[in-house]
Tab-separated table of C-alpha atoms in Angstrom:
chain	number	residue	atom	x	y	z
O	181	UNK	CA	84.371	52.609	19.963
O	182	UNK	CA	81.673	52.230	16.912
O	183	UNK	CA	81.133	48.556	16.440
O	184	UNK	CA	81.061	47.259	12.575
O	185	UNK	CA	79.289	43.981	11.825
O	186	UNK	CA	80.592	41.982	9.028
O	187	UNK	CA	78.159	39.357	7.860
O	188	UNK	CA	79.034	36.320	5.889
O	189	UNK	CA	75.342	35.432	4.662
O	190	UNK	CA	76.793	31.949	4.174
O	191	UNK	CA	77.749	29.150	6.793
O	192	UNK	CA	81.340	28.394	4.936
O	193	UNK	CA	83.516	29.728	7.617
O	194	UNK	CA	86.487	29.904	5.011
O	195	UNK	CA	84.990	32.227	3.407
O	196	UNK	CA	84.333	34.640	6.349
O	197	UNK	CA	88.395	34.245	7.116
O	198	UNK	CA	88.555	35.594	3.774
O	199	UNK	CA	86.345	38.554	4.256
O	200	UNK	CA	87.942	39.278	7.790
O	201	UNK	CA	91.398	38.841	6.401
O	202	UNK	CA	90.367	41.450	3.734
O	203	UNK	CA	88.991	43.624	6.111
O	204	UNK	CA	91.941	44.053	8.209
O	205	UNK	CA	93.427	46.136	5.439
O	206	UNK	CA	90.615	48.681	6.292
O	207	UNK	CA	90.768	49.711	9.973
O	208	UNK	CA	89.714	53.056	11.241
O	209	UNK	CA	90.416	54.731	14.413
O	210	UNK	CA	87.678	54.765	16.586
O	211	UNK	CA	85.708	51.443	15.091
O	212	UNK	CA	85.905	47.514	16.050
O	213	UNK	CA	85.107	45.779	13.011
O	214	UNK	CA	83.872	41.990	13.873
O	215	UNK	CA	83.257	39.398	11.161
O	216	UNK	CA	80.532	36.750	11.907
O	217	UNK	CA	79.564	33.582	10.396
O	218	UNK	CA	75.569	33.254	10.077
O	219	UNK	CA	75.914	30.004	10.861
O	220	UNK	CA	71.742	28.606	10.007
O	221	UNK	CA	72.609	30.177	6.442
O	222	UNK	CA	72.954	28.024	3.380
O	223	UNK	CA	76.781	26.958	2.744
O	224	UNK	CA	76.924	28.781	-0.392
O	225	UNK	CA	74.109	31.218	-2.218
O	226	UNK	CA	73.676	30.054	-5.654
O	227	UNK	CA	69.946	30.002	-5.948
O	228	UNK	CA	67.044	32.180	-5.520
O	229	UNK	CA	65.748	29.671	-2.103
O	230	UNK	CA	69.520	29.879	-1.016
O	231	UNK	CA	68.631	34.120	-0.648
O	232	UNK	CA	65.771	33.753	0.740
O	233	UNK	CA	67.350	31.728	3.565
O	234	UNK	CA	70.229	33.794	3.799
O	235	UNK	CA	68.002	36.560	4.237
O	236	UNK	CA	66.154	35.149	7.207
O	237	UNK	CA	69.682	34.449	8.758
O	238	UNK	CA	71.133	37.900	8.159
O	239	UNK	CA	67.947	39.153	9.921
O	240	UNK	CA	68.396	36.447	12.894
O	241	UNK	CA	71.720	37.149	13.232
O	242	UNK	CA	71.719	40.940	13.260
O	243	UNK	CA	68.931	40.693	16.190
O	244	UNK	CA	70.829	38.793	18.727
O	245	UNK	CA	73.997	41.375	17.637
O	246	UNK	CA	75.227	44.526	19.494
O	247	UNK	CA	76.138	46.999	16.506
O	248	UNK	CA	76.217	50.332	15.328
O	249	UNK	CA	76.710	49.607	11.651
O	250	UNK	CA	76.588	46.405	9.410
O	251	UNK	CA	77.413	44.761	5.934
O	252	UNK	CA	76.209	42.095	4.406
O	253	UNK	CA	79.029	40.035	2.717
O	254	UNK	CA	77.576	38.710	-0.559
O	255	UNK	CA	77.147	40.040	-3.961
O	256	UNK	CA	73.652	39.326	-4.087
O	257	UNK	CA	72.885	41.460	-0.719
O	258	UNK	CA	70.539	39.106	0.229
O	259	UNK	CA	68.298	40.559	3.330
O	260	UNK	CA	69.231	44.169	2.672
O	261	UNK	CA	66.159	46.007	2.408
O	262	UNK	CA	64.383	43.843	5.138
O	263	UNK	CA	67.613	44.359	7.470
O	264	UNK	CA	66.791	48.409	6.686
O	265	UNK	CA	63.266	48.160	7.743
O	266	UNK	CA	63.778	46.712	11.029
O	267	UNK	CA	67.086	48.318	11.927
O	268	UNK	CA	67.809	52.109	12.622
O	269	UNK	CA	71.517	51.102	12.173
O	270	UNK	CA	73.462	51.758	9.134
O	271	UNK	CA	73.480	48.677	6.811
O	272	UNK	CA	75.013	48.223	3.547
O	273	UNK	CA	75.672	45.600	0.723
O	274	UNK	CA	79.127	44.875	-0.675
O	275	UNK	CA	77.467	44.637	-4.415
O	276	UNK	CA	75.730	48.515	-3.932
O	277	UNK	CA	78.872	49.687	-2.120
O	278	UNK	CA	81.018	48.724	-5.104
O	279	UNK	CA	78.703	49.750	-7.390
O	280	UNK	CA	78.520	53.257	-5.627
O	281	UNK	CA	82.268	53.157	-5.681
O	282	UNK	CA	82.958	52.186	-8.725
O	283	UNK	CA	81.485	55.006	-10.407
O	284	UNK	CA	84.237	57.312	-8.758
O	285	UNK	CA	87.122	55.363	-10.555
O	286	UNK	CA	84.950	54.505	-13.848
O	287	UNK	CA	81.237	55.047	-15.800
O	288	UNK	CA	81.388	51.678	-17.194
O	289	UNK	CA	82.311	48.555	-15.379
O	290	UNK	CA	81.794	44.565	-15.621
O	291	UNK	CA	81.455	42.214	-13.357
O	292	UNK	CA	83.322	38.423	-12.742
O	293	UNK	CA	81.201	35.816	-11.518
O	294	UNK	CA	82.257	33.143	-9.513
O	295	UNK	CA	78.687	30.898	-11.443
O	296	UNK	CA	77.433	30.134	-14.638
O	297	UNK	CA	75.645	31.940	-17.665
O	298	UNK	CA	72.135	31.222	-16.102
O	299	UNK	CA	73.247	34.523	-13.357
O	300	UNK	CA	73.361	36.918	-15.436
O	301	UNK	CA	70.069	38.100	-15.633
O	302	UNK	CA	70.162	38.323	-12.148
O	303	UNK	CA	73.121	40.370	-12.203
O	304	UNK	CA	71.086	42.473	-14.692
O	305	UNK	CA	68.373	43.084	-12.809
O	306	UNK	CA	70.575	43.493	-9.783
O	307	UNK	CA	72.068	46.720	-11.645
O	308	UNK	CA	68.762	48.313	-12.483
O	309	UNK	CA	67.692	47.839	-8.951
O	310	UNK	CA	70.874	50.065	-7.472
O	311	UNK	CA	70.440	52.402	-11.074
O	312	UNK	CA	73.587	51.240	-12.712
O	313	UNK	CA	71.744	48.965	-15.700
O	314	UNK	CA	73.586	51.397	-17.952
O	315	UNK	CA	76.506	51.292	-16.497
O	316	UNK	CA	77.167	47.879	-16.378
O	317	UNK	CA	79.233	46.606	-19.664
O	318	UNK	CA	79.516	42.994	-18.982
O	319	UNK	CA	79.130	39.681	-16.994
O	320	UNK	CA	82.331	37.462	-17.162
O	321	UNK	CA	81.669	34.097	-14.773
O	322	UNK	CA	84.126	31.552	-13.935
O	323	UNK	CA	81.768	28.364	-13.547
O	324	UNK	CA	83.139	27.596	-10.244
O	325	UNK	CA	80.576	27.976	-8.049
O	326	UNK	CA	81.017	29.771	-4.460
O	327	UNK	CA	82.669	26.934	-2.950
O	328	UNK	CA	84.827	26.646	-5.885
O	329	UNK	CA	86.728	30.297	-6.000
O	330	UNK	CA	90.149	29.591	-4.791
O	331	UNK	CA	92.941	31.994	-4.447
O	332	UNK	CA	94.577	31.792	-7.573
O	333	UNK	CA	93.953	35.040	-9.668
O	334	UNK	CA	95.118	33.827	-12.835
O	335	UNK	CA	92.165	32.594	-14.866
O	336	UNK	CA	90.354	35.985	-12.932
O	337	UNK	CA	93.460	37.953	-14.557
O	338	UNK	CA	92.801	36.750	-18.047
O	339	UNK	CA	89.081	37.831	-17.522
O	340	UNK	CA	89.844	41.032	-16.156
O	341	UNK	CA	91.989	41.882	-19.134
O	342	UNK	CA	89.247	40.871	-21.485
O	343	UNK	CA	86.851	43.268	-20.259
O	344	UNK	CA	89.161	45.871	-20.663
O	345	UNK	CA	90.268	44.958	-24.028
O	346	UNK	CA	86.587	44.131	-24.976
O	347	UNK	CA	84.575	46.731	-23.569
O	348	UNK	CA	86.713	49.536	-22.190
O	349	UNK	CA	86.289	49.450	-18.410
O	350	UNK	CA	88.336	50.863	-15.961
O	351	UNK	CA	86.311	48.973	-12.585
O	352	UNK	CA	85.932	45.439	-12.443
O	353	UNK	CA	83.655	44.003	-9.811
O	354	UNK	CA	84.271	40.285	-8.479
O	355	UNK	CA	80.936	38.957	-7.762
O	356	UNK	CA	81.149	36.941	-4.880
O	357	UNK	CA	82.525	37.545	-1.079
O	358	UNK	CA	84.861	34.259	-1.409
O	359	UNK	CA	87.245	36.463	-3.952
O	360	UNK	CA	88.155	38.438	-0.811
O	361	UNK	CA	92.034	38.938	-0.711
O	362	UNK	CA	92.146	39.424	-4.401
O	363	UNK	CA	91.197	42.539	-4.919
O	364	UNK	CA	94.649	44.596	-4.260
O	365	UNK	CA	96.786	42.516	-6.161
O	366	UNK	CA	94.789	42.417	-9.229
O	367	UNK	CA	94.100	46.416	-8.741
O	368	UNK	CA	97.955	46.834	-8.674
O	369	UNK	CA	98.321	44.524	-11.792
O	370	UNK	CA	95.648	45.787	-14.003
O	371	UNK	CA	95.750	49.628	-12.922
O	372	UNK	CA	92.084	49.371	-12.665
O	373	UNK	CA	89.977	49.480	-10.002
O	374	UNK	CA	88.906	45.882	-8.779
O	375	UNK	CA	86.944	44.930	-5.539
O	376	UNK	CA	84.861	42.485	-4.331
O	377	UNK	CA	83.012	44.908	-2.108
O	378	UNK	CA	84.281	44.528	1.173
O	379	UNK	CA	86.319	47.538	1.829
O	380	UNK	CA	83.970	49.619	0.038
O	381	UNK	CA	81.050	48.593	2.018
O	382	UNK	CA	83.171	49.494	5.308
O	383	UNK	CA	84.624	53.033	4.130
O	384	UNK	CA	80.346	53.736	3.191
O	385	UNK	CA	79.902	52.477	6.074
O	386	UNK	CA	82.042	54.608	8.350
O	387	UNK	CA	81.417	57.691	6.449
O	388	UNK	CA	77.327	57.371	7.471
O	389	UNK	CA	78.009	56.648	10.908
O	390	UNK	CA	80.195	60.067	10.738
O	391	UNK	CA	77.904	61.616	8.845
O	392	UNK	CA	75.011	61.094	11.262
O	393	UNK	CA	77.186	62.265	13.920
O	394	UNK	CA	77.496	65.707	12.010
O	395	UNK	CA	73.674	65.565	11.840
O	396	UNK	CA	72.166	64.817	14.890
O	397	UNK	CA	69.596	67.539	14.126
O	398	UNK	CA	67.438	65.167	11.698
O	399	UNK	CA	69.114	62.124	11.707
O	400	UNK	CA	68.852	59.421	14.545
């Protein structure tokens, strides 16, 4: 059996019972998908110092970890590129597996936020970073804060339909790991495709570990 890590970059563990209930929805035959709690992480990641801790604890974590594939379980993907240089494993992001995904269902998208007006540049530059600057049509935030998403999709609802109405899209991406468990319902209401990254980053993630498998020859 593959193992999948799931990593909630934060310490709130109601958020990583969000993620892992989520997850359920996506198991494969042949792969144990775990979700962990980095538990030295900041409780929420809201700042540019709350990354870089994150970071540090994604990399921690994934060190003392048996795997054979990971994702990091915040919209910011915070320790990605440092968790690829110092693992041979498989490792995604749920914002660049959405992203990837979304362009199957949609060119344009937007994106909900679960912060303020003062992220949005840093959703920006987020997008030009994984090539989909031009792509992206808007940034809708809720002014909640992570710790303030709950589970009630109506004021997300409202959002959603404004970004279709305003700008056309047929993907909407929710911004932040605690809208796990939303995603289906507001898919099936909206006939658009909505995710908040989490099954996307495990369906990438199975298809490279499959992939390498069907090329041993030059990949390891």
């Amino acid at each position: 059996m593959k193992r999948i890590l799931l990593l909630n970059p934060n310490s709130t563990k109601s958020v990583t019972e969000r993620i892992s209930k989520t997850a359920k929805r996506y198991d494969q035959p042949g792969f144990i998908i775990e979700t962990i709690t980095c538990e030295d992480a900041p409780s929420a990641i809201e700042t540019s110092y709350d990354e870089l801790m994150s970071g540090k604890a994604v990399v921690d974590e994934l060190s003392k970890r048996e795997f054979d594939a990971a994702a990091i379980c915040c919209f910011s993907d915070p320790g990605l590129l440092s968790a690829r240089e110092l693992f041979s494993q498989p490792i995604v992001g749920i914002c660049q597996a959405a992203v990837n995904y979304s362009a199957l269902f949609s060119r344009r998208f937007s994106i909900i936020a679960s912060g303020g007006s003062s992220e949005i540049d840093s959703f920006i530059n987020q997008m030009k970073s994984y090539q989909a600057g031009e792509r992206l049509a808007s940034v809708e935030y809720l002014d909640t804060g992570v710790l303030g998403v709950t589970t009630n999709s109506d004021e997300i609802s409202e959002r959603i339909e404004k970004c279709i109405k305003d700008h056309g899209v047929g993907a909407v991406l929710l911004g932040c790991a605690a809208f796990s468990g939303l995603s289906e319902k507001l898919s099936a209401k909206h006939k658009i495709f909505v995710s908040e990254g989490v099954g996307p980053a495990i369906l990438t993630l199975v298809s490279l570990m499959n992939f390498r498998e069907s090329n041993k020859g030059w990949l390891k």
